[in-house]
C-alpha cells in the first residue's frame, strides 16, 4: 500500500474539509507533519486507523465523539475521513462516515478508481484486511510517547502479541481453538453406560474447571490491559512533571532513583534466587556431614582389618585355579581338598567392580567433605549480596517517597494534584499486580487438575467398546492440536531470531554506545553488557528500542509478504506513521535516528513537534523529504497576553496559533520550499 491523500471533514479537531497529500516518490519517501501538543498529531494517526477499521488507539480519549464541536454547533451532522491509496497497481479510496442522526446508512465503503470513475467494492472490510490485516495495522502506527511503556518488563504479553500479529498467527490460533472445542464436544458425546458413570462425573468437574480457567484468563487479560493503561497514565504524568520547571529537578531525581530501584529489585531477585540455588545445590553437603564421617570411619576400619577391599583378588584366585598350581609351587588338582580350599576364597575375593565402587565412594565422600568446607563461604557471600541489594532497594524507596512528599508540597496546585494522582495510580498498579498474581496461581493449579482429569477420562474411555471410538476421535483432535501448537512455537522461535537480528542491526546504526540486545523466549526485552548483565534503560533508550522494534516488525512483515505457508497469513508492505518518535531522545540520538528513518519503510509519515523537528533532524532527512505540512490551531478567543507562536521555514514565518478566528479547530497548511 502507498498512501496518496487523506481528506478529513469535520473530524474531531479538524473543522471543515482539509487534506494532506503524501509523498509517493520512492527517493523522497518522507512526509513531515509539524504540530505542537494538543493540535492534532495523534488525531491524524487515529484518523487512518479509524477510516480503515473503525477503531482508534487505546489512548485516544472520547472515542465516540467524532464530529467536530463547531461543526455540530453549525448544524452539521456527519464527519468523515477519506484515504486515497495505491495497492498492487490499482488506485482505491476508502471512506468512513460518522453521523449523529442516522445509524442505518452504510458507514464504510471502498471503491476502486478506474479511469476517473469509482467502482464500489462489495466487501470493503474483507478487502482492507487483505491489504493490511487488522492484526498488523497498529504496528505500522508508532506512538513514541507509548513506546517506553510498551517495552516495559511487565508488558511482555503485548510484545508477544505484536510478534504473533506480524507473523499472521490468527489462522493457526483459530484452528487450535476449534480443535480444542471439537475435542471437548467428543468428550461430552461419550454415551452413558454403566462403565461411564465415572466419566460423566469427571466431565462435569472438567467443565467447571474449564469455565473457571477461561474466566480467570479473561480477567488476567483485562487486568494486563488495565495495567498497561495505568502505566501509561503514570508515564504521562512523569512527562508533564519533567517538563514543568518547578518540578523538573525533583522529577529528574525520581527518574534516576526509579532506575536505581529497578536495578536493586533485579539484584534482589537474582541474589534471592542464588540463596535458593545454594540450598538446592549445597544442602546435601551440610546434611551429609555425619554420614560422611561415619562412612569414612567404617571404610578405614575395614581397610585396616583387610576386609574392604578384600585382601583377595578374584581375578588372581581364578588364574591360580586355572593354572592348577599355587604360587608356592604346590599342585592344585581339580576336586582336591587343596583346590577346594583355594576356590572358597572366591566367596570373599574382591573383583574389579568392587574395587572401583570403593574408590568411587571414597572420591565422592572426599568431594562432599571438600564442598562442605566451601559451602558456608558461598552462602555467606550470597546472603551479603542479598542484604546489600535490600538496603539499596529500601534506600531508593525511601528517597522516592521523600521526593513524592516534596512534589505534593509545591505551591502549584496542578503539580501537587498530579503527584497525588500519581500515587493513586501506583497503588492501583500494586493492586492490579496482586490480582494478576492470584489469578495466575489459580489458573496454574486448575490446569494441573484438568490435566489429571483428562488423562483419567481417556483411560476410562479406552476400557469400554462403546466409548473407545470417542476416545480415538478426541485423541486425534488433541494430536492435531498438539502438532499445530508445536509448529506455532517453531514459527515464533524463527520470528524472534529475525527480529533480534533486525533490532541489533538498527541499534548498531543509531546508538552512541555498544548495546547488546536480549529477547528471551517469553518476550522480555532488555539491554545487556558484555558479561550478559541486564542494564537499566533510560527513557531515551526505551524509545529508541521501541522504534527499533517497530522497524524490525515492519521489515519482517515485508519479508513475509509473499509467504506461501497455508497456516499463516502473509505479511504486507505498508506506510509507517511515526507519532513523536524522538520525544525522549537527546539531540545527538535524534539526528542519528532520523538518518535511519527513511530506510524503515517504502513510505514514512513523521508527526513531530517543534522540539522534535529540529534543524539537525531536518538536515538528516532532507534528502528524502518529499512533503511538509503544518498544523495550525484556530481559536475563537482573543490572544490577550499570550505570546505569538510561530515557526520559520527558510526564513518565512508560519503562525502556529491563530486567535479571534472564525472557528475552534485545526487547519492543515502545506509548506512549499523553493
XYZ file of C-alpha atoms in Angstrom:
674
model
C 0.000 0.000 0.000
C 1.102 3.517 -0.809
C -0.830 6.431 0.719
C -1.754 9.162 -1.732
C -4.014 11.520 0.207
C -6.143 11.810 3.322
C -9.208 14.086 3.459
C -10.810 14.946 6.766
C -14.238 16.547 7.051
C -15.258 17.835 10.497
C -13.283 15.001 12.086
C -12.506 15.731 15.732
C -10.319 18.871 15.920
C -10.307 19.374 12.116
C -13.089 21.807 11.186
C -14.476 21.807 7.654
C -12.693 19.932 4.868
C -8.923 19.677 4.888
C -6.372 17.323 3.374
C -2.776 16.078 3.181
C -1.124 14.742 0.051
C 1.600 12.281 0.997
C 4.863 11.995 -0.884
C 4.779 8.945 -3.172
C 8.310 9.396 -4.518
C 10.388 6.310 -3.532
C 13.517 8.510 -3.302
C 11.780 11.260 -1.300
C 9.613 8.948 0.735
C 9.224 11.057 3.895
C 6.247 13.317 4.648
C 6.651 15.500 7.748
C 3.719 16.992 9.629
C 4.682 19.612 12.212
C 2.365 20.188 15.156
C 2.590 21.174 18.790
C 0.989 19.132 21.552
C -2.808 19.119 21.552
C -3.152 20.367 17.977
C -3.874 17.103 16.178
C -0.848 14.826 15.617
C -2.385 11.849 17.394
C -5.773 12.629 15.816
C -4.232 12.266 12.351
C -2.714 8.915 13.281
C -6.091 7.758 14.592
C -7.886 9.094 11.516
C -6.078 6.495 9.396
C -6.868 3.682 11.818
C -10.492 4.791 12.173
C -11.016 5.107 8.423
C -9.765 1.601 7.660
C -11.076 -0.311 10.681
C -13.483 1.903 12.623
C -11.147 1.749 15.619
C -8.768 4.066 17.467
C -5.751 3.617 19.729
C -6.223 2.921 23.444
C -5.051 6.413 24.453
C -7.488 8.217 22.131
C -9.945 9.874 24.522
C -13.707 10.213 23.983
C -13.661 7.787 21.067
C -17.382 8.202 20.351
C -17.166 11.973 19.847
C -16.070 12.023 16.205
C -17.911 15.125 14.926
C -16.120 18.446 15.422
C -17.756 20.618 18.150
C -18.027 23.756 15.987
C -19.407 21.714 13.097
C -22.079 20.304 15.410
C -22.956 23.831 16.597
C -23.254 24.900 12.969
C -25.871 22.201 12.369
C -23.657 19.662 10.621
C -24.350 16.017 11.451
C -21.677 13.986 9.665
C -17.904 13.619 9.995
C -15.835 11.606 7.557
C -12.322 10.519 6.625
C -11.290 9.547 3.100
C -7.990 7.848 2.291
C -6.778 7.502 -1.295
C -4.162 4.792 -1.783
C -2.472 2.530 -4.323
C -2.301 -1.231 -3.943
C -0.917 -3.790 -6.396
C -1.029 -1.339 -9.272
C -4.619 -0.128 -8.737
C -5.940 3.024 -7.043
C -8.594 2.935 -4.327
C -10.421 5.231 -1.963
C -11.661 4.185 1.478
C -14.255 6.365 3.204
C -15.817 6.117 6.642
C -18.667 8.250 7.952
C -19.947 9.017 11.426
C -23.417 10.539 11.600
C -25.179 11.680 14.772
C -28.608 11.160 13.172
C -28.608 8.015 11.065
C -27.424 4.629 12.301
C -28.728 2.639 9.338
C -26.729 4.143 6.494
C -23.628 2.417 5.230
C -20.794 3.947 7.241
C -17.821 2.416 5.369
C -17.061 1.849 1.718
C -14.092 1.151 -0.523
C -14.081 1.932 -4.233
C -11.606 1.186 -6.997
C -10.782 4.234 -9.096
C -10.871 3.263 -12.746
C -10.368 5.960 -15.398
C -11.936 8.622 -13.226
C -14.936 6.586 -12.114
C -15.327 4.831 -8.760
C -16.449 1.210 -8.604
C -17.670 0.330 -5.110
C -16.452 -2.990 -3.751
C -18.960 -5.422 -2.231
C -16.953 -6.407 0.855
C -14.881 -3.394 1.929
C -13.831 -4.787 5.318
C -12.585 -8.029 3.782
C -10.674 -6.128 1.106
C -8.949 -3.795 3.568
C -7.996 -6.803 5.653
C -6.196 -8.279 2.631
C -4.312 -5.008 2.065
C -3.226 -4.617 5.713
C -4.551 -7.316 8.054
C -6.183 -5.671 11.055
C -3.903 -7.504 13.473
C -0.865 -5.959 11.775
C -2.168 -2.423 11.235
C -1.463 -0.919 14.649
C 2.215 -1.847 14.357
C 2.596 0.492 11.389
C 1.368 3.347 13.585
C 4.129 4.147 16.096
C 3.212 6.135 19.192
C 6.540 7.409 20.545
C 5.045 8.503 23.845
C 3.746 4.970 24.373
C 7.000 3.184 23.429
C 8.534 3.348 26.907
C 5.536 1.562 28.424
C 5.120 -0.873 25.517
C 8.612 -2.306 26.022
C 8.385 -2.306 29.809
C 9.259 -5.517 31.654
C 5.643 -6.025 32.718
C 4.331 -5.733 29.180
C 5.823 -8.836 27.568
C 2.375 -10.109 26.551
C 1.905 -7.067 24.292
C 5.285 -7.741 22.682
C 4.320 -11.393 22.146
C 1.016 -10.279 20.591
C 2.873 -7.884 18.270
C 5.162 -10.680 17.045
C 2.215 -13.037 16.534
C 0.266 -10.310 14.708
C 3.053 -9.690 12.200
C 3.604 -13.445 11.904
C -0.054 -13.775 10.860
C -0.920 -16.320 13.532
C -4.680 -15.738 13.560
C -5.394 -18.704 11.246
C -3.388 -21.225 13.224
C -4.672 -19.839 16.548
C -8.250 -20.196 15.293
C -7.540 -23.773 14.188
C -6.111 -24.623 17.626
C -9.158 -23.122 19.347
C -11.518 -25.019 17.004
C -9.770 -28.339 17.620
C -9.979 -27.721 21.359
C -13.725 -27.105 21.028
C -14.251 -30.245 18.882
C -12.236 -32.332 21.361
C -14.430 -31.089 24.190
C -17.518 -31.907 22.111
C -16.377 -35.515 21.588
C -15.688 -35.801 25.303
C -19.238 -34.700 26.105
C -20.717 -37.100 23.499
C -19.401 -40.213 25.240
C -22.539 -42.396 25.660
C -23.879 -43.114 29.124
C -23.275 -46.700 30.197
C -22.656 -48.410 33.493
C -18.957 -48.099 32.797
C -19.107 -44.383 32.018
C -20.785 -43.090 35.150
C -17.385 -42.078 36.481
C -16.573 -40.411 33.143
C -19.736 -38.320 33.425
C -18.720 -37.170 36.900
C -15.248 -36.273 35.662
C -16.723 -34.451 32.655
C -18.809 -32.228 34.902
C -15.798 -31.416 37.031
C -13.700 -30.733 33.931
C -16.346 -28.380 32.520
C -16.431 -26.490 35.802
C -12.652 -26.171 35.864
C -12.574 -25.097 32.190
C -15.080 -22.326 32.891
C -13.042 -21.209 35.894
C -9.850 -21.163 33.821
C -11.391 -19.232 30.941
C -12.889 -16.697 33.349
C -9.548 -16.296 35.139
C -7.639 -15.883 31.853
C -10.143 -13.281 30.664
C -9.690 -11.432 33.955
C -5.904 -11.589 33.572
C -6.157 -10.162 30.039
C -8.363 -7.311 31.257
C -6.068 -6.590 34.200
C -2.972 -6.622 31.996
C -4.654 -4.172 29.634
C -5.622 -2.022 32.604
C -2.060 -2.294 33.867
C -0.706 -1.028 30.563
C -3.140 1.897 30.599
C -2.264 2.726 34.222
C 1.439 2.530 33.398
C 0.831 4.920 30.513
C -1.033 7.375 32.753
C 1.890 7.369 35.202
C 4.278 7.875 32.288
C 2.184 10.818 31.038
C 2.290 12.424 34.499
C 6.059 11.893 34.669
C 6.459 13.551 31.265
C 4.420 16.576 32.358
C 6.362 16.891 35.626
C 9.617 16.507 33.703
C 8.626 19.468 31.527
C 7.423 21.674 34.407
C 10.169 23.995 35.650
C 9.057 23.894 39.300
C 9.172 20.093 39.373
C 11.867 19.381 36.782
C 14.797 18.709 39.148
C 12.716 16.585 41.503
C 11.390 14.562 38.576
C 14.911 14.045 37.265
C 15.935 12.760 40.688
C 12.917 10.479 40.676
C 13.789 9.140 37.215
C 17.314 8.375 38.456
C 16.072 6.764 41.669
C 13.419 4.778 39.799
C 16.139 3.287 37.594
C 18.189 2.592 40.721
C 15.167 0.956 42.367
C 14.600 -1.248 39.315
C 18.261 -2.316 39.340
C 18.065 -3.091 43.050
C 14.849 -5.076 42.541
C 16.574 -7.152 39.851
C 19.539 -7.776 42.116
C 17.211 -8.707 44.990
C 15.593 -11.359 42.841
C 18.931 -12.507 41.427
C 20.587 -12.889 44.860
C 17.459 -14.370 46.428
C 17.478 -16.967 43.649
C 21.178 -17.501 44.382
C 20.393 -18.316 48.022
C 17.682 -20.792 46.976
C 20.038 -22.246 44.388
C 22.676 -22.645 47.102
C 20.189 -24.570 49.244
C 19.372 -26.850 46.312
C 22.981 -27.465 45.338
C 24.725 -27.405 48.713
C 22.141 -28.636 51.198
C 23.362 -32.200 50.755
C 26.888 -31.160 51.739
C 25.636 -29.893 55.093
C 23.254 -32.759 55.921
C 25.855 -35.326 54.803
C 28.386 -34.371 57.487
C 27.516 -37.162 59.913
C 27.057 -39.906 57.317
C 30.325 -38.883 55.606
C 32.298 -39.116 58.815
C 30.719 -42.457 59.785
C 31.295 -43.951 56.315
C 34.948 -42.845 56.269
C 35.401 -44.363 59.737
C 33.789 -47.629 58.596
C 35.936 -47.853 55.440
C 39.120 -47.066 57.341
C 38.337 -49.712 59.976
C 37.553 -52.400 57.398
C 40.588 -51.489 55.337
C 42.723 -51.724 58.461
C 41.324 -55.201 59.127
C 41.836 -56.153 55.479
C 38.146 -56.571 54.685
C 37.445 -53.611 52.389
C 38.666 -54.093 49.847
C 39.206 -57.843 50.362
C 42.854 -58.948 50.514
C 41.981 -61.496 47.819
C 41.660 -60.518 44.207
C 39.010 -62.529 42.321
C 40.945 -62.462 39.045
C 44.103 -63.694 40.806
C 42.307 -66.626 42.516
C 40.753 -67.759 39.224
C 44.114 -67.576 37.481
C 45.621 -69.845 40.167
C 42.791 -72.390 39.868
C 43.049 -72.378 36.087
C 46.824 -72.959 36.258
C 46.238 -75.806 38.811
C 49.316 -74.609 40.645
C 49.736 -72.466 43.757
C 52.226 -69.584 43.803
C 54.299 -71.723 46.206
C 54.612 -74.389 43.506
C 52.199 -76.898 45.055
C 49.839 -78.696 42.659
C 46.096 -77.967 42.850
C 44.333 -80.907 41.282
C 40.714 -80.147 40.432
C 38.459 -81.540 43.151
C 41.311 -81.968 45.617
C 40.932 -80.568 49.145
C 43.643 -78.011 48.363
C 41.840 -76.829 45.209
C 38.526 -76.553 47.097
C 40.229 -74.546 49.820
C 41.591 -72.046 47.317
C 38.225 -71.908 45.463
C 36.484 -70.983 48.723
C 38.449 -67.737 48.692
C 36.221 -66.578 45.779
C 33.397 -66.023 48.260
C 35.385 -63.196 49.885
C 37.539 -62.095 46.957
C 37.139 -58.575 45.548
C 36.669 -58.164 41.789
C 37.399 -55.016 39.728
C 33.805 -53.767 40.042
C 34.011 -53.881 43.827
C 37.356 -52.118 43.880
C 36.000 -49.404 41.547
C 32.972 -48.910 43.767
C 35.123 -48.480 46.852
C 37.289 -45.954 45.003
C 34.242 -44.017 43.816
C 32.719 -43.996 47.296
C 35.947 -42.599 48.711
C 36.164 -39.971 45.950
C 32.534 -38.925 46.461
C 32.959 -38.727 50.225
C 36.090 -36.620 49.754
C 34.182 -34.317 47.396
C 31.351 -33.943 49.907
C 33.863 -33.122 52.609
C 35.648 -30.533 50.432
C 32.435 -28.888 49.208
C 31.050 -28.833 52.737
C 34.038 -26.752 53.788
C 33.361 -24.258 50.950
C 29.560 -24.096 51.337
C 29.303 -21.696 54.314
C 31.522 -19.181 52.477
C 29.279 -19.304 49.400
C 26.133 -18.880 51.466
C 27.645 -16.007 53.400
C 28.594 -14.268 50.136
C 25.122 -14.786 48.639
C 23.387 -13.510 51.789
C 25.701 -10.477 51.903
C 24.795 -9.601 48.305
C 21.104 -10.032 49.059
C 21.383 -7.812 52.145
C 23.180 -5.098 50.128
C 20.501 -5.236 47.432
C 17.773 -4.996 50.083
C 19.491 -1.960 51.620
C 19.820 -0.267 48.230
C 16.177 -1.006 47.435
C 14.947 0.323 50.790
C 17.096 3.466 50.479
C 15.862 4.243 46.968
C 12.274 3.572 48.002
C 12.594 5.948 50.968
C 14.149 8.665 48.801
C 11.380 8.275 46.226
C 8.779 8.664 48.977
C 10.563 11.836 50.112
C 10.503 13.246 46.571
C 6.809 12.448 46.305
C 6.125 14.392 49.516
C 8.143 17.353 48.214
C 6.173 17.369 44.954
C 2.918 17.302 46.881
C 4.134 20.303 48.876
C 4.973 22.520 45.881
C 2.743 25.595 45.854
C 1.336 24.840 42.434
C -1.992 23.080 42.683
C -1.658 21.274 39.319
C 1.738 19.787 40.297
C 0.538 18.682 43.723
C -2.611 17.225 42.202
C -0.632 15.341 39.563
C 1.603 13.880 42.244
C -1.399 12.813 44.321
C -2.910 11.212 41.241
C 0.398 9.500 40.512
C 0.420 7.954 43.994
C -3.146 6.741 43.499
C -2.162 5.142 40.182
C 0.882 3.488 41.764
C -1.376 1.971 44.411
C -3.778 0.795 41.692
C -0.799 -0.772 39.926
C 0.211 -2.696 43.033
C -3.356 -3.964 43.463
C -3.517 -4.990 39.793
C -0.252 -6.931 40.153
C -1.583 -8.657 43.265
C -4.775 -9.707 41.467
C -2.873 -10.889 38.381
C -0.585 -12.999 40.587
C -3.561 -14.550 42.387
C -5.345 -15.359 39.112
C -2.203 -16.899 37.593
C -1.684 -19.096 40.643
C -5.312 -20.223 40.409
C -5.013 -20.924 36.664
C -1.826 -22.950 37.174
C -3.445 -25.077 39.880
C -6.632 -25.561 37.852
C -4.728 -26.532 34.700
C -2.873 -29.262 36.613
C -6.144 -30.698 37.916
C -7.681 -30.516 34.425
C -4.737 -32.430 33.002
C -5.145 -35.210 35.586
C -8.900 -35.482 34.967
C -8.410 -35.505 31.204
C -5.974 -38.429 31.469
C -8.434 -40.310 33.690
C -11.260 -39.793 31.184
C -9.067 -41.011 28.314
C -8.062 -44.168 30.201
C -11.648 -44.929 31.293
C -12.954 -44.412 27.744
C -10.492 -46.992 26.384
C -11.939 -49.668 28.691
C -15.392 -49.684 27.070
C -16.080 -50.568 23.415
C -18.935 -48.058 23.158
C -16.768 -45.207 24.346
C -13.479 -46.175 22.694
C -14.425 -44.585 19.357
C -14.970 -41.209 21.053
C -11.655 -41.589 22.832
C -9.937 -42.146 19.468
C -11.648 -39.075 17.988
C -10.590 -36.982 20.955
C -7.035 -38.269 20.700
C -6.953 -37.328 17.009
C -8.097 -33.765 17.812
C -5.585 -33.439 20.626
C -2.822 -34.832 18.419
C -3.558 -32.339 15.627
C -3.833 -29.506 18.143
C -0.512 -30.505 19.670
C 1.196 -30.522 16.268
C -0.152 -27.049 15.451
C 0.984 -25.739 18.831
C 4.477 -27.115 18.210
C 4.514 -25.538 14.736
C 3.394 -22.216 16.202
C 6.219 -22.326 18.747
C 8.697 -23.097 15.957
C 7.394 -20.195 13.832
C 7.617 -17.856 16.817
C 11.152 -19.012 17.520
C 12.153 -18.259 13.932
C 10.419 -14.861 14.114
C 12.315 -13.971 17.293
C 15.615 -14.780 15.574
C 14.767 -12.491 12.641
C 13.580 -9.700 14.953
C 16.629 -9.965 17.223
C 18.924 -9.609 14.204
C 16.907 -6.663 12.863
C 16.845 -4.792 16.171
C 20.577 -5.367 16.744
C 21.397 -4.015 13.292
C 19.300 -0.884 13.889
C 20.784 -0.284 17.347
C 24.296 -0.561 15.933
C 23.443 2.136 13.391
C 21.780 4.560 15.794
C 23.313 4.286 19.298
C 26.392 6.010 20.670
C 27.382 3.123 22.942
C 27.572 -0.618 22.466
C 24.186 -2.071 23.419
C 23.594 -5.807 23.256
C 20.011 -6.916 22.890
C 18.414 -9.770 24.777
C 14.954 -11.015 23.877
C 14.007 -14.028 25.972
C 11.664 -16.775 24.812
C 8.895 -15.202 26.916
C 9.489 -11.804 25.226
C 11.255 -9.864 27.954
C 13.372 -7.324 26.055
C 16.432 -5.857 27.748
C 19.832 -4.359 27.043
C 22.839 -6.211 28.437
C 26.562 -5.556 28.758
C 29.369 -7.789 27.504
C 29.000 -10.012 30.575
C 25.300 -10.564 29.901
C 24.143 -8.441 32.858
C 20.849 -6.630 32.197
C 21.272 -2.850 32.154
C 18.655 -0.261 33.186
C 17.197 1.523 30.156
C 16.852 5.300 30.104
C 13.650 6.825 28.732
C 15.511 7.689 25.529
C 16.912 4.182 25.123
C 13.458 2.727 25.749
C 12.039 4.899 22.988
C 14.922 4.059 20.657
C 14.435 0.370 21.419
C 10.706 0.739 20.709
C 11.452 2.413 17.394
C 13.962 -0.311 16.517
C 11.416 -2.991 17.437
C 8.803 -1.328 15.194
C 11.289 -1.074 12.327
C 12.156 -4.757 12.723
C 8.442 -5.699 12.695
C 7.874 -3.664 9.515
C 10.881 -5.332 7.872
C 9.651 -8.784 8.925
C 6.173 -8.059 7.512
C 7.807 -7.069 4.215
C 9.875 -10.287 4.148
C 6.702 -12.326 4.682
C 4.630 -10.549 2.015
C 4.841 -13.446 -0.443
C 4.841 -16.222 2.153
C 3.039 -19.333 0.910
C 2.505 -21.023 4.287
C -1.183 -22.037 4.387
C -1.190 -21.889 8.202
C -0.129 -18.242 8.487
C -1.378 -15.031 6.895
C 1.168 -13.465 4.522
C 2.896 -10.242 5.514
C 2.346 -6.851 3.930
C 4.076 -3.675 2.772
C 2.513 -0.582 4.276
C 3.401 3.022 5.073
C 4.890 3.668 8.506
C 3.322 6.512 10.505
C 5.507 7.728 13.387
C 3.943 9.972 16.027
C 6.512 11.741 18.265
C 9.318 9.266 17.528
C 12.018 11.499 19.073
C 10.265 12.612 22.272
C 12.715 11.119 24.808
C 15.846 11.233 22.625
C 18.584 13.809 23.057
C 19.764 15.881 20.092
C 22.549 13.511 19.060
C 20.267 10.456 19.161
C 17.570 12.335 17.220
C 19.931 13.112 14.355
C 21.339 9.574 14.026
C 17.855 8.062 14.352
C 16.428 10.497 11.782
C 19.080 9.365 9.295
C 17.787 5.812 9.597
C 14.041 6.575 9.461
C 13.742 6.871 5.627
C 15.082 3.308 5.402
C 12.438 1.897 7.743
C 9.674 1.639 5.126
C 8.811 2.376 1.499
C 6.791 5.371 2.717
C 7.189 7.202 6.040
C 4.989 9.832 7.670
C 6.559 11.780 10.556
C 4.428 13.666 13.088
C 6.710 15.928 15.135
C 6.578 18.923 17.440
C 8.885 21.931 17.193
C 11.384 20.481 19.661
C 11.499 17.155 17.807
C 11.619 18.614 14.309
C 14.880 20.449 14.970
C 17.311 21.656 12.338
C 19.529 18.593 12.888
C 16.581 16.244 12.349
C 15.527 18.083 9.178
C 19.082 18.028 7.837
C 19.238 14.288 8.484
C 16.134 13.581 6.367
C 16.273 16.449 3.856
C 17.496 14.239 1.015
C 14.388 12.080 1.467
C 11.888 14.843 2.305
C 9.018 14.850 -0.191
C 6.225 16.824 1.518
C 5.753 19.050 4.580
C 2.643 20.250 6.388
C 1.976 22.388 9.445
C -0.996 22.014 11.779
C -2.279 25.440 12.841
C -4.581 25.892 15.828
C -7.517 28.317 15.385
C -9.152 29.851 18.465
C -12.271 31.998 18.659
C -10.930 33.751 21.743
C -8.668 36.832 21.512
C -4.934 36.333 22.048
C -4.783 38.569 25.097
C -1.396 38.394 26.810
C -0.448 35.136 25.117
C 2.841 35.150 23.244
C 2.549 34.705 19.488
C 3.623 31.197 18.471
C 5.350 30.866 15.116
C 7.664 28.609 13.149
C 10.086 29.628 10.427
C 10.857 27.627 7.314
C 13.545 29.049 5.010
C 13.056 32.454 6.607
C 9.277 32.514 6.130
C 7.097 32.873 9.230
C 4.221 30.468 9.802
C 1.951 31.213 12.748
C 1.063 28.032 14.634
C -1.774 29.568 16.685
C -4.459 31.951 15.388
C -6.813 33.988 17.612
C -10.091 35.830 17.005
C -10.670 33.071 14.443
C -13.972 32.028 12.878
C -13.842 28.575 14.446
C -12.156 26.455 17.113
C -10.166 23.735 15.418
C -7.096 22.797 13.411
C -6.107 23.866 9.919
C -3.621 21.952 7.747
C -1.209 24.192 5.822
C 1.204 22.922 3.207
C 4.787 24.185 3.376
C 6.329 24.741 -0.025
C 10.065 25.236 -0.277
C 11.823 26.924 -3.188
